[in-house]
Amino acid sequence: MSQRQVLQVFEQYQKARTQFVQMVAELATRPQNIETLQNAGSILLLLPLLLDVVPTIQQTAALALGRLANYNDDLAEAVVKGDILPQLVYSLAEQNRFYKKAAAFVLRAVGKHSPQLAQAIVDCGALDTLVICLEDFDPGVKEAAAWALGYIARHNAELSQAVVDAGAVPLLVLCIQEPEIALKRIAVSALSDIAKHSPELAQTVVDAGVIAHLAQMILNPDAKLKRQVLSALSQIAKHSVDLAEMVVEAEIFPVVLTCLKDKDEYVKKNASTLIREIAKHTPELSQLIVNAGGVAAVIDCIGSCKGNIRLPGIMLLGYVAAHSENLAMAVIISKGVPQLSLCLSEEPEDHIKAAAAWALGHIGRHTPEHARAVAVTNTLPVLLSLYMSTESSEDLQVKSKKAIKNILQKCTYLPALEPFLYDAPPNILKHVVGQFSKVLPHDSKARRLFVTSGGLKKVQEIKAEPGSLLQEYINSINNCYPEEIVRYYSPGYSETLLQRVDSYQPLTN
């Protein structure tokens, strides 16, 4: 065989390897091919090609492995069991930028599925090498490394701490200051994933000076970056009063309120979430949000969107109202109650209805004035039907019942209470009758109306245990009227009258 023929054989072999890795990488982009590739043993066939003498074959093999591992945890597990990770980690330090990006992609694809797979990446020493890649000259390498670190950190506090201990945080903060939008997004996302697990981890991120940089990016025109920035600030603020105050001190108000009117639904949601995470801590922080116009802006936002995008805003109103009478009144004045009532009626998802019920309960529980503000929107019958519906989730039933109880115990607006005399189950009925027993002794107009509307008659029909609280309430109501009126509306009184007619002897001349 001539030298030329030998070279042709090697060229054909290289061409075949190139075609193979390119074809597998292409096929792996379509989900319908994954099972076939898995059954064909594609991972084992790709393994040796990671060590190929031709750099493009190495890179394409890594890309193909990443796409396969990205698809499900079985394939990711196969990558780990194939002892590929040490080779990838070695290559991250030694190879060119194209290979580094592909290798970091494989690590990210493996690590995203579970804490166990992410731990396997940590155990093979990948973190130190990924952190070194954050200092690479190429923005694409930095981005790939930041993505992999974020996917490892997101699982739990231990893995997040491992990423911190490897020195990632200061370099990620430098990455968010780079001009490339894609790199900013991924670096902010990774910092968010680190901060979310505990106050200590959030403090580590804050100590690296991240809040000031994030605050400056709130008005960046890129919607995806805004989402990540708002999310990261939320993950920091949620842990403690001190961290929430640090976020507020970065002068995010009133700037963040503009995000509630953003075209991007998830920017709206994340802005509402950030405001909620601040408001939940103290009355002072909630008052600051009210003063900045935050409550009114969130109520407008709830009215402009549907579904889960509304949820953090609904919860914000509940947290604000729970703190104090004045803050609950601020929600009422900003027309929060009609908006929450609308959510309660029109949202199909039980968890959103449950949040609205919870928020309305916190608004109405303070004083008769607060309770009336909720009652006049015809919310109580809706809450009752949700509580009694067998189709409602357990959480929705519990929150509806609690809201009804909270509102009823303060409600003195009798027109809203009266329908409950006819529809409410015994455990709710006692609270309704209790309210009538408080109001009627002091309001003559209400006493008259209670008779003409049929309320007094209905109370006489209630069967209460002798000596029970309910019976005490009924006695208090009956004591508001002359004895003959109470007797007249008592069950069986008409029969008694008829018997007297039967036994009555007319006077004859």
Short mmCIF file of C-alpha atoms in Angstrom, two decimals:
data_model
loop_
_atom_site.label_atom_id
_atom_site.label_comp_id
_atom_site.label_asym_id
_atom_site.label_seq_id
_atom_site.Cartn_x
_atom_site.Cartn_y
_atom_site.Cartn_z
CA MET A 1 0.00 0.00 0.00
CA SER A 2 1.45 3.34 -1.04
CA GLN A 3 1.91 6.29 1.30
CA ARG A 4 -0.86 8.09 -0.54
CA GLN A 5 -3.26 5.21 0.07
CA VAL A 6 -2.33 5.16 3.77
CA LEU A 7 -3.04 8.89 4.04
CA GLN A 8 -6.38 8.37 2.28
CA VAL A 9 -7.33 5.75 4.88
CA PHE A 10 -6.55 8.18 7.69
CA GLU A 11 -8.44 10.97 5.93
CA GLN A 12 -11.46 8.71 5.52
CA TYR A 13 -11.26 7.73 9.20
CA GLN A 14 -11.08 11.37 10.26
CA LYS A 15 -13.94 12.25 7.93
CA ALA A 16 -16.05 9.41 9.35
CA ARG A 17 -15.36 10.53 12.95
CA THR A 18 -16.21 14.10 12.06
CA GLN A 19 -19.45 13.07 10.36
CA PHE A 20 -20.38 10.83 13.29
CA VAL A 21 -19.99 13.46 16.02
CA GLN A 22 -21.67 16.13 13.90
CA MET A 23 -24.60 13.83 13.15
CA VAL A 24 -25.05 12.81 16.81
CA ALA A 25 -24.83 16.44 17.92
CA GLU A 26 -27.47 17.36 15.33
CA LEU A 27 -29.76 14.43 16.18
CA ALA A 28 -29.50 15.25 19.90
CA THR A 29 -31.21 18.61 19.32
CA ARG A 30 -34.54 16.83 18.67
CA PRO A 31 -36.27 15.08 21.60
CA GLN A 32 -37.77 12.35 19.41
CA ASN A 33 -34.26 11.04 18.66
CA ILE A 34 -32.98 10.84 22.23
CA GLU A 35 -34.28 7.38 23.13
CA THR A 36 -32.85 5.90 19.92
CA LEU A 37 -29.47 7.52 20.56
CA GLN A 38 -29.54 6.25 24.14
CA ASN A 39 -30.36 2.70 23.06
CA ALA A 40 -27.64 2.79 20.42
CA GLY A 41 -25.01 3.43 23.11
CA SER A 42 -24.10 6.85 21.74
CA ILE A 43 -22.49 8.00 25.01
CA LEU A 44 -19.97 5.13 25.05
CA LEU A 45 -19.16 5.80 21.40
CA LEU A 46 -18.60 9.51 22.07
CA LEU A 47 -16.29 8.95 25.06
CA PRO A 48 -13.08 8.18 23.17
CA LEU A 49 -13.74 11.07 20.79
CA LEU A 50 -13.28 13.51 23.67
CA LEU A 51 -9.60 12.58 23.49
CA ASP A 52 -9.42 12.76 19.69
CA VAL A 53 -6.35 14.32 18.12
CA VAL A 54 -8.54 16.64 16.07
CA PRO A 55 -9.78 19.60 18.18
CA THR A 56 -13.05 20.07 16.24
CA ILE A 57 -13.96 16.42 16.83
CA GLN A 58 -13.25 16.83 20.57
CA GLN A 59 -15.43 19.95 20.72
CA THR A 60 -18.31 18.46 18.75
CA ALA A 61 -18.19 15.27 20.84
CA ALA A 62 -18.44 17.38 24.01
CA LEU A 63 -21.34 19.34 22.50
CA ALA A 64 -23.15 16.09 21.62
CA LEU A 65 -22.60 14.72 25.14
CA GLY A 66 -23.89 17.96 26.64
CA ARG A 67 -27.06 17.82 24.57
CA LEU A 68 -27.68 14.21 25.55
CA ALA A 69 -26.97 14.82 29.25
CA ASN A 70 -29.20 17.89 29.18
CA TYR A 71 -32.20 15.80 28.16
CA ASN A 72 -32.69 13.60 31.23
CA ASP A 73 -30.99 12.41 34.41
CA ASP A 74 -30.47 8.85 33.08
CA LEU A 75 -28.23 10.14 30.31
CA ALA A 76 -26.51 12.54 32.71
CA GLU A 77 -25.90 9.60 35.05
CA ALA A 78 -24.40 7.67 32.14
CA VAL A 79 -21.97 10.52 31.51
CA VAL A 80 -20.86 10.41 35.16
CA LYS A 81 -20.49 6.62 35.16
CA GLY A 82 -18.45 6.81 31.96
CA ASP A 83 -15.72 8.70 33.85
CA ILE A 84 -16.00 11.59 31.45
CA LEU A 85 -15.97 14.33 34.08
CA PRO A 86 -12.26 14.19 35.03
CA GLN A 87 -11.34 14.47 31.34
CA LEU A 88 -13.66 17.45 30.90
CA VAL A 89 -12.21 19.19 33.97
CA TYR A 90 -8.66 18.64 32.69
CA SER A 91 -9.64 19.95 29.26
CA LEU A 92 -11.28 23.06 30.76
CA ALA A 93 -7.86 24.15 32.00
CA GLU A 94 -5.82 23.09 28.98
CA GLN A 95 -7.86 23.43 25.77
CA ASN A 96 -8.97 26.31 23.55
CA ARG A 97 -12.01 28.51 24.14
CA PHE A 98 -14.29 26.46 21.90
CA TYR A 99 -13.60 23.30 23.86
CA LYS A 100 -13.91 25.15 27.19
CA LYS A 101 -17.41 26.30 26.26
CA ALA A 102 -18.43 22.79 25.20
CA ALA A 103 -16.93 21.19 28.34
CA ALA A 104 -18.65 23.72 30.64
CA PHE A 105 -21.91 22.99 28.80
CA VAL A 106 -21.56 19.27 29.60
CA LEU A 107 -20.91 20.04 33.28
CA ARG A 108 -23.95 22.31 33.37
CA ALA A 109 -26.12 19.71 31.60
CA VAL A 110 -25.11 17.01 34.08
CA GLY A 111 -25.33 19.21 37.17
CA LYS A 112 -28.77 20.64 36.54
CA HIS A 113 -30.73 17.43 37.16
CA SER A 114 -30.19 16.66 40.84
CA PRO A 115 -28.04 17.47 43.89
CA GLN A 116 -26.37 14.06 43.54
CA LEU A 117 -25.24 14.72 39.97
CA ALA A 118 -24.14 18.25 40.90
CA GLN A 119 -22.16 16.77 43.80
CA ALA A 120 -20.42 14.42 41.36
CA ILE A 121 -19.18 17.49 39.48
CA VAL A 122 -17.93 19.07 42.71
CA ASP A 123 -16.22 15.81 43.72
CA CYS A 124 -14.21 15.65 40.50
CA GLY A 125 -12.71 19.08 41.22
CA ALA A 126 -14.64 21.03 38.60
CA LEU A 127 -15.40 24.12 40.70
CA ASP A 128 -11.86 25.47 40.86
CA THR A 129 -11.47 25.10 37.09
CA LEU A 130 -14.87 26.68 36.38
CA VAL A 131 -13.93 29.62 38.61
CA ILE A 132 -10.68 30.06 36.67
CA CYS A 133 -12.81 30.16 33.49
CA LEU A 134 -14.67 33.18 34.94
CA GLU A 135 -11.43 35.10 34.38
CA ASP A 136 -11.04 33.92 30.77
CA PHE A 137 -10.55 36.55 28.08
CA ASP A 138 -13.47 35.15 26.03
CA PRO A 139 -16.96 36.27 27.24
CA GLY A 140 -18.48 33.03 25.95
CA VAL A 141 -16.21 30.95 28.21
CA LYS A 142 -17.12 33.15 31.19
CA GLU A 143 -20.79 32.75 30.37
CA ALA A 144 -20.56 28.95 30.07
CA ALA A 145 -18.68 28.71 33.39
CA ALA A 146 -21.14 31.03 35.19
CA TRP A 147 -24.04 28.97 33.88
CA ALA A 148 -22.51 25.72 35.16
CA LEU A 149 -21.75 27.25 38.59
CA GLY A 150 -25.30 28.60 38.88
CA TYR A 151 -26.82 25.22 38.01
CA ILE A 152 -24.69 23.56 40.71
CA ALA A 153 -25.49 26.23 43.33
CA ARG A 154 -29.25 26.22 42.79
CA HIS A 155 -29.85 22.79 44.35
CA ASN A 156 -29.10 23.38 48.04
CA ALA A 157 -27.11 25.40 50.57
CA GLU A 158 -24.23 22.89 50.74
CA LEU A 159 -23.54 22.99 47.00
CA SER A 160 -24.00 26.75 47.01
CA GLN A 161 -21.45 27.04 49.81
CA ALA A 162 -19.02 24.91 47.78
CA VAL A 163 -19.35 27.38 44.89
CA VAL A 164 -18.72 30.27 47.32
CA ASP A 165 -15.71 28.51 48.85
CA ALA A 166 -14.21 28.07 45.38
CA GLY A 167 -14.11 31.88 45.10
CA ALA A 168 -16.86 32.33 42.51
CA VAL A 169 -18.78 35.27 44.01
CA PRO A 170 -16.32 38.18 43.47
CA LEU A 171 -15.69 37.02 39.89
CA LEU A 172 -19.42 36.71 39.17
CA VAL A 173 -19.84 40.28 40.43
CA LEU A 174 -17.13 41.34 37.96
CA CYS A 175 -18.97 39.45 35.21
CA ILE A 176 -22.17 41.44 35.76
CA GLN A 177 -20.15 44.58 35.02
CA GLU A 178 -19.04 43.27 31.62
CA PRO A 179 -20.68 44.84 28.53
CA GLU A 180 -22.13 41.58 27.11
CA ILE A 181 -25.83 41.28 27.99
CA ALA A 182 -25.84 37.46 27.85
CA LEU A 183 -22.95 37.27 30.33
CA LYS A 184 -24.66 39.78 32.64
CA ARG A 185 -27.86 37.68 32.63
CA ILE A 186 -26.13 34.41 33.48
CA ALA A 187 -23.88 35.93 36.15
CA VAL A 188 -26.84 37.64 37.86
CA SER A 189 -28.80 34.38 37.69
CA ALA A 190 -25.90 32.47 39.29
CA LEU A 191 -25.61 35.03 42.12
CA SER A 192 -29.37 34.72 42.65
CA ASP A 193 -29.06 30.92 42.87
CA ILE A 194 -26.31 31.27 45.48
CA ALA A 195 -28.17 33.88 47.58
CA LYS A 196 -31.53 32.11 47.73
CA HIS A 197 -30.70 29.33 50.21
CA SER A 198 -29.83 31.11 53.47
CA PRO A 199 -29.20 34.52 55.07
CA GLU A 200 -25.50 33.67 55.37
CA LEU A 201 -25.11 32.93 51.65
CA ALA A 202 -27.11 36.03 50.76
CA GLN A 203 -24.84 38.08 53.04
CA THR A 204 -21.78 36.67 51.25
CA VAL A 205 -23.20 37.89 47.93
CA VAL A 206 -24.07 41.29 49.44
CA ASP A 207 -20.58 41.66 50.95
CA ALA A 208 -19.16 41.37 47.44
CA GLY A 209 -20.93 44.65 46.60
CA VAL A 210 -23.59 43.23 44.32
CA ILE A 211 -26.63 45.27 45.43
CA ALA A 212 -25.42 48.60 44.00
CA HIS A 213 -24.71 47.02 40.62
CA LEU A 214 -28.09 45.25 40.54
CA ALA A 215 -29.94 48.44 41.47
CA GLN A 216 -28.34 50.24 38.52
CA MET A 217 -29.54 47.52 36.13
CA ILE A 218 -33.25 47.66 37.09
CA LEU A 219 -33.98 49.99 34.17
CA ASN A 220 -31.86 48.12 31.61
CA PRO A 221 -33.91 47.80 28.40
CA ASP A 222 -33.23 44.04 28.16
CA ALA A 223 -36.29 42.26 29.61
CA LYS A 224 -34.49 38.99 30.38
CA LEU A 225 -31.77 40.82 32.32
CA LYS A 226 -34.40 42.80 34.24
CA ARG A 227 -36.11 39.54 35.21
CA GLN A 228 -32.85 38.16 36.61
CA VAL A 229 -31.93 41.40 38.42
CA LEU A 230 -35.33 41.64 40.14
CA SER A 231 -35.18 37.95 41.04
CA ALA A 232 -31.68 38.30 42.55
CA LEU A 233 -32.73 41.29 44.66
CA SER A 234 -35.78 39.28 45.84
CA GLN A 235 -33.59 36.33 46.84
CA ILE A 236 -31.44 38.67 48.91
CA ALA A 237 -34.28 40.67 50.50
CA LYS A 238 -36.40 37.67 51.50
CA HIS A 239 -34.10 36.40 54.27
CA SER A 240 -34.08 39.13 56.92
CA VAL A 241 -34.98 42.71 57.82
CA ASP A 242 -31.33 43.77 57.58
CA LEU A 243 -30.91 42.40 54.05
CA ALA A 244 -34.25 43.88 52.94
CA GLU A 245 -33.18 47.28 54.30
CA MET A 246 -29.88 47.04 52.39
CA VAL A 247 -31.84 46.49 49.17
CA VAL A 248 -34.12 49.46 49.94
CA GLU A 249 -31.12 51.66 50.78
CA ALA A 250 -29.83 51.12 47.24
CA GLU A 251 -32.68 53.48 46.22
CA ILE A 252 -34.67 50.94 44.25
CA PHE A 253 -37.85 52.96 44.95
CA PRO A 254 -39.58 54.41 43.02
CA VAL A 255 -37.53 53.03 40.09
CA VAL A 256 -38.70 49.44 40.62
CA LEU A 257 -42.35 50.53 40.32
CA THR A 258 -41.84 51.26 36.62
CA CYS A 259 -41.21 47.53 36.15
CA LEU A 260 -44.81 46.84 37.24
CA LYS A 261 -45.91 48.41 33.93
CA ASP A 262 -43.37 46.55 31.80
CA LYS A 263 -44.49 44.80 28.61
CA ASP A 264 -42.80 41.59 29.81
CA GLU A 265 -45.12 39.63 32.13
CA TYR A 266 -42.23 38.07 34.07
CA VAL A 267 -40.64 41.44 34.72
CA LYS A 268 -43.98 42.44 36.29
CA LYS A 269 -44.10 39.25 38.34
CA ASN A 270 -40.52 39.54 39.58
CA ALA A 271 -40.99 43.22 40.48
CA SER A 272 -44.09 42.31 42.52
CA THR A 273 -42.14 39.49 44.17
CA LEU A 274 -39.32 41.87 45.15
CA ILE A 275 -41.75 44.37 46.70
CA ARG A 276 -43.51 41.51 48.51
CA GLU A 277 -40.26 40.17 49.96
CA ILE A 278 -39.44 43.60 51.35
CA ALA A 279 -42.94 44.35 52.68
CA LYS A 280 -43.37 41.08 54.57
CA HIS A 281 -40.71 41.84 57.19
CA THR A 282 -41.91 44.88 59.16
CA PRO A 283 -44.67 47.53 59.27
CA GLU A 284 -41.97 50.17 58.67
CA LEU A 285 -40.86 48.60 55.40
CA SER A 286 -44.50 48.19 54.33
CA GLN A 287 -45.15 51.85 55.15
CA LEU A 288 -42.16 52.85 53.05
CA ILE A 289 -43.68 50.95 50.11
CA VAL A 290 -47.08 52.61 50.66
CA ASN A 291 -45.42 56.05 50.80
CA ALA A 292 -43.60 55.36 47.53
CA GLY A 293 -46.92 54.52 45.83
CA GLY A 294 -46.02 50.84 45.71
CA VAL A 295 -49.35 49.44 46.91
CA ALA A 296 -51.39 51.41 44.36
CA ALA A 297 -48.94 50.42 41.61
CA VAL A 298 -49.17 46.72 42.54
CA ILE A 299 -52.99 46.89 42.55
CA ASP A 300 -52.88 48.36 39.01
CA CYS A 301 -50.47 45.60 38.04
CA ILE A 302 -52.82 42.89 39.38
CA GLY A 303 -55.59 44.39 37.25
CA SER A 304 -53.46 44.30 34.11
CA CYS A 305 -52.50 40.62 34.17
CA LYS A 306 -53.85 37.12 34.86
CA GLY A 307 -52.89 33.87 36.54
CA ASN A 308 -49.62 33.31 38.36
CA ILE A 309 -48.28 36.73 37.32
CA ARG A 310 -50.82 38.16 39.82
CA LEU A 311 -49.83 35.92 42.70
CA PRO A 312 -46.94 37.86 44.31
CA GLY A 313 -48.96 41.10 44.10
CA ILE A 314 -51.94 39.46 45.82
CA MET A 315 -49.65 38.18 48.56
CA LEU A 316 -48.03 41.60 48.94
CA LEU A 317 -51.44 43.14 49.75
CA GLY A 318 -52.02 40.44 52.38
CA TYR A 319 -48.62 41.04 54.01
CA VAL A 320 -49.07 44.82 54.06
CA ALA A 321 -52.61 44.58 55.49
CA ALA A 322 -51.55 42.06 58.15
CA HIS A 323 -49.11 44.49 59.79
CA SER A 324 -51.55 47.11 61.11
CA GLU A 325 -54.96 48.80 60.86
CA ASN A 326 -53.47 51.82 59.08
CA LEU A 327 -51.65 49.73 56.48
CA ALA A 328 -54.77 47.65 55.85
CA MET A 329 -56.69 50.91 55.38
CA ALA A 330 -54.04 52.03 52.87
CA VAL A 331 -54.83 48.89 50.82
CA ILE A 332 -58.57 49.68 51.05
CA ILE A 333 -58.09 53.35 50.03
CA SER A 334 -56.00 52.23 47.03
CA LYS A 335 -59.00 50.10 45.93
CA GLY A 336 -57.29 46.81 46.67
CA VAL A 337 -60.42 45.03 47.92
CA PRO A 338 -62.43 45.09 44.65
CA GLN A 339 -59.33 43.85 42.79
CA LEU A 340 -58.82 40.97 45.23
CA SER A 341 -62.53 40.11 45.06
CA LEU A 342 -62.22 39.95 41.28
CA CYS A 343 -59.26 37.56 41.58
CA LEU A 344 -61.29 35.43 44.00
CA SER A 345 -64.15 35.15 41.51
CA GLU A 346 -62.44 34.95 38.13
CA GLU A 347 -59.17 33.07 38.66
CA PRO A 348 -59.49 29.34 37.78
CA GLU A 349 -56.52 28.17 39.87
CA ASP A 350 -57.24 27.28 43.51
CA HIS A 351 -53.87 28.45 44.82
CA ILE A 352 -54.48 31.97 43.47
CA LYS A 353 -58.00 32.03 44.92
CA ALA A 354 -56.52 30.85 48.25
CA ALA A 355 -54.01 33.72 48.23
CA ALA A 356 -56.79 36.24 47.51
CA ALA A 357 -58.91 34.78 50.33
CA TRP A 358 -55.93 34.99 52.71
CA ALA A 359 -55.28 38.63 51.75
CA LEU A 360 -58.95 39.63 52.12
CA GLY A 361 -59.02 37.99 55.56
CA HIS A 362 -56.05 40.11 56.67
CA ILE A 363 -57.67 43.29 55.38
CA GLY A 364 -61.03 42.65 57.06
CA ARG A 365 -59.85 41.43 60.45
CA HIS A 366 -58.90 44.76 62.05
CA THR A 367 -62.04 46.85 62.74
CA PRO A 368 -65.73 47.03 61.71
CA GLU A 369 -64.74 49.64 59.12
CA HIS A 370 -62.22 47.26 57.54
CA ALA A 371 -64.69 44.37 57.63
CA ARG A 372 -67.39 46.48 55.99
CA ALA A 373 -65.00 47.49 53.19
CA VAL A 374 -64.64 43.79 52.35
CA ALA A 375 -68.31 42.89 52.97
CA VAL A 376 -69.77 45.53 50.61
CA THR A 377 -67.94 43.96 47.65
CA ASN A 378 -70.13 40.85 48.09
CA THR A 379 -67.01 38.83 48.87
CA LEU A 380 -68.38 36.89 51.84
CA PRO A 381 -70.84 34.72 49.84
CA VAL A 382 -68.02 33.88 47.39
CA LEU A 383 -65.75 32.86 50.25
CA LEU A 384 -68.54 30.75 51.74
CA SER A 385 -69.19 28.93 48.45
CA LEU A 386 -65.46 28.23 48.04
CA TYR A 387 -65.27 26.93 51.60
CA MET A 388 -68.27 24.63 51.12
CA SER A 389 -67.42 23.41 47.61
CA THR A 390 -66.18 19.83 47.42
CA GLU A 391 -64.19 20.84 44.34
CA SER A 392 -62.07 23.34 46.28
CA SER A 393 -58.59 22.26 47.37
CA GLU A 394 -58.00 21.72 51.07
CA ASP A 395 -55.80 24.83 51.23
CA LEU A 396 -58.51 26.96 49.58
CA GLN A 397 -61.14 25.65 52.00
CA VAL A 398 -58.91 26.36 55.02
CA LYS A 399 -58.01 29.88 53.88
CA SER A 400 -61.61 30.71 52.92
CA LYS A 401 -62.87 29.55 56.32
CA LYS A 402 -60.21 31.57 58.16
CA ALA A 403 -60.97 34.66 56.07
CA ILE A 404 -64.73 34.36 56.72
CA LYS A 405 -64.09 33.99 60.45
CA ASN A 406 -61.68 36.96 60.54
CA ILE A 407 -64.09 39.22 58.67
CA LEU A 408 -67.26 38.10 60.46
CA GLN A 409 -65.79 38.67 63.91
CA LYS A 410 -65.41 42.38 63.08
CA CYS A 411 -68.32 42.87 60.67
CA THR A 412 -71.24 44.99 61.90
CA TYR A 413 -72.67 45.59 58.43
CA LEU A 414 -75.84 43.55 58.87
CA PRO A 415 -77.06 43.39 55.22
CA ALA A 416 -73.89 41.43 54.41
CA LEU A 417 -74.37 39.11 57.39
CA GLU A 418 -78.01 38.22 56.92
CA PRO A 419 -77.64 35.81 53.96
CA PHE A 420 -75.31 33.75 56.17
CA LEU A 421 -78.22 32.96 58.50
CA TYR A 422 -79.67 30.86 55.69
CA ASP A 423 -76.57 29.41 54.01
CA ALA A 424 -73.81 29.04 56.58
CA PRO A 425 -72.87 25.72 58.20
CA PRO A 426 -73.01 25.58 62.03
CA ASN A 427 -69.31 26.39 62.59
CA ILE A 428 -69.72 29.65 60.60
CA LEU A 429 -73.28 30.35 61.76
CA LYS A 430 -72.23 30.90 65.37
CA HIS A 431 -69.98 33.79 64.33
CA VAL A 432 -72.79 35.37 62.28
CA VAL A 433 -75.32 35.11 65.12
CA GLY A 434 -72.65 36.43 67.48
CA GLN A 435 -72.30 39.60 65.41
CA PHE A 436 -76.07 40.17 65.38
CA SER A 437 -76.10 39.74 69.17
CA LYS A 438 -73.49 42.54 69.44
CA VAL A 439 -75.14 45.02 67.07
CA LEU A 440 -78.91 44.66 67.66
CA PRO A 441 -79.01 45.78 71.33
CA HIS A 442 -77.63 49.19 70.29
CA ASP A 443 -79.45 49.87 66.99
CA SER A 444 -83.24 50.24 66.93
CA LYS A 445 -83.40 50.64 63.15
CA ALA A 446 -81.42 47.42 62.71
CA ARG A 447 -83.76 45.62 65.16
CA ARG A 448 -86.84 46.58 63.14
CA LEU A 449 -85.17 45.61 59.85
CA PHE A 450 -84.12 42.29 61.34
CA VAL A 451 -87.77 41.45 62.00
CA THR A 452 -89.18 42.60 58.63
CA SER A 453 -86.43 40.85 56.63
CA GLY A 454 -87.15 37.51 58.27
CA GLY A 455 -83.91 37.41 60.25
CA LEU A 456 -85.56 37.04 63.64
CA LYS A 457 -87.75 34.21 62.36
CA LYS A 458 -84.65 32.44 61.01
CA VAL A 459 -82.84 32.77 64.34
CA GLN A 460 -85.76 31.08 66.13
CA GLU A 461 -85.41 28.11 63.75
CA ILE A 462 -81.76 27.52 64.68
CA LYS A 463 -81.29 24.43 66.82
CA ALA A 464 -78.59 25.21 69.38
CA GLU A 465 -77.26 23.05 72.20
CA PRO A 466 -78.55 24.31 75.58
CA GLY A 467 -75.77 26.23 77.35
CA SER A 468 -73.69 26.57 74.15
CA LEU A 469 -72.19 29.85 72.94
CA LEU A 470 -74.61 29.84 70.02
CA GLN A 471 -77.57 29.55 72.42
CA GLU A 472 -76.21 32.48 74.41
CA TYR A 473 -76.06 34.59 71.25
CA ILE A 474 -79.66 33.63 70.36
CA ASN A 475 -80.81 34.56 73.87
CA SER A 476 -79.08 37.96 73.55
CA ILE A 477 -80.91 38.59 70.26
CA ASN A 478 -84.27 37.50 71.73
CA ASN A 479 -83.74 39.84 74.67
CA CYS A 480 -83.80 42.74 72.21
CA TYR A 481 -87.50 42.14 71.46
CA PRO A 482 -90.80 41.93 73.38
CA GLU A 483 -91.60 38.36 74.39
CA GLU A 484 -94.73 38.18 72.23
CA ILE A 485 -92.70 39.12 69.08
CA VAL A 486 -90.20 36.35 69.76
CA ARG A 487 -93.05 33.89 70.39
CA TYR A 488 -94.80 34.99 67.20
CA TYR A 489 -91.75 34.12 65.07
CA SER A 490 -90.93 30.89 66.89
CA PRO A 491 -91.55 27.59 65.02
CA GLY A 492 -94.97 26.11 65.84
CA TYR A 493 -96.49 29.37 67.01
CA SER A 494 -99.03 29.41 64.17
CA GLU A 495 -100.12 25.90 65.22
CA THR A 496 -100.58 27.14 68.76
CA LEU A 497 -102.75 30.00 67.51
CA LEU A 498 -104.86 27.63 65.43
CA GLN A 499 -105.38 25.39 68.46
CA ARG A 500 -106.57 28.41 70.38
CA VAL A 501 -108.96 29.18 67.53
CA ASP A 502 -110.25 25.62 67.69
CA SER A 503 -110.79 25.77 71.44
CA TYR A 504 -112.14 29.30 71.52
CA GLN A 505 -115.80 29.59 72.44
CA PRO A 506 -117.38 32.65 70.85
CA LEU A 507 -119.42 34.91 73.11
CA THR A 508 -123.14 34.65 72.39
CA ASN A 509 -125.87 37.11 73.29
#
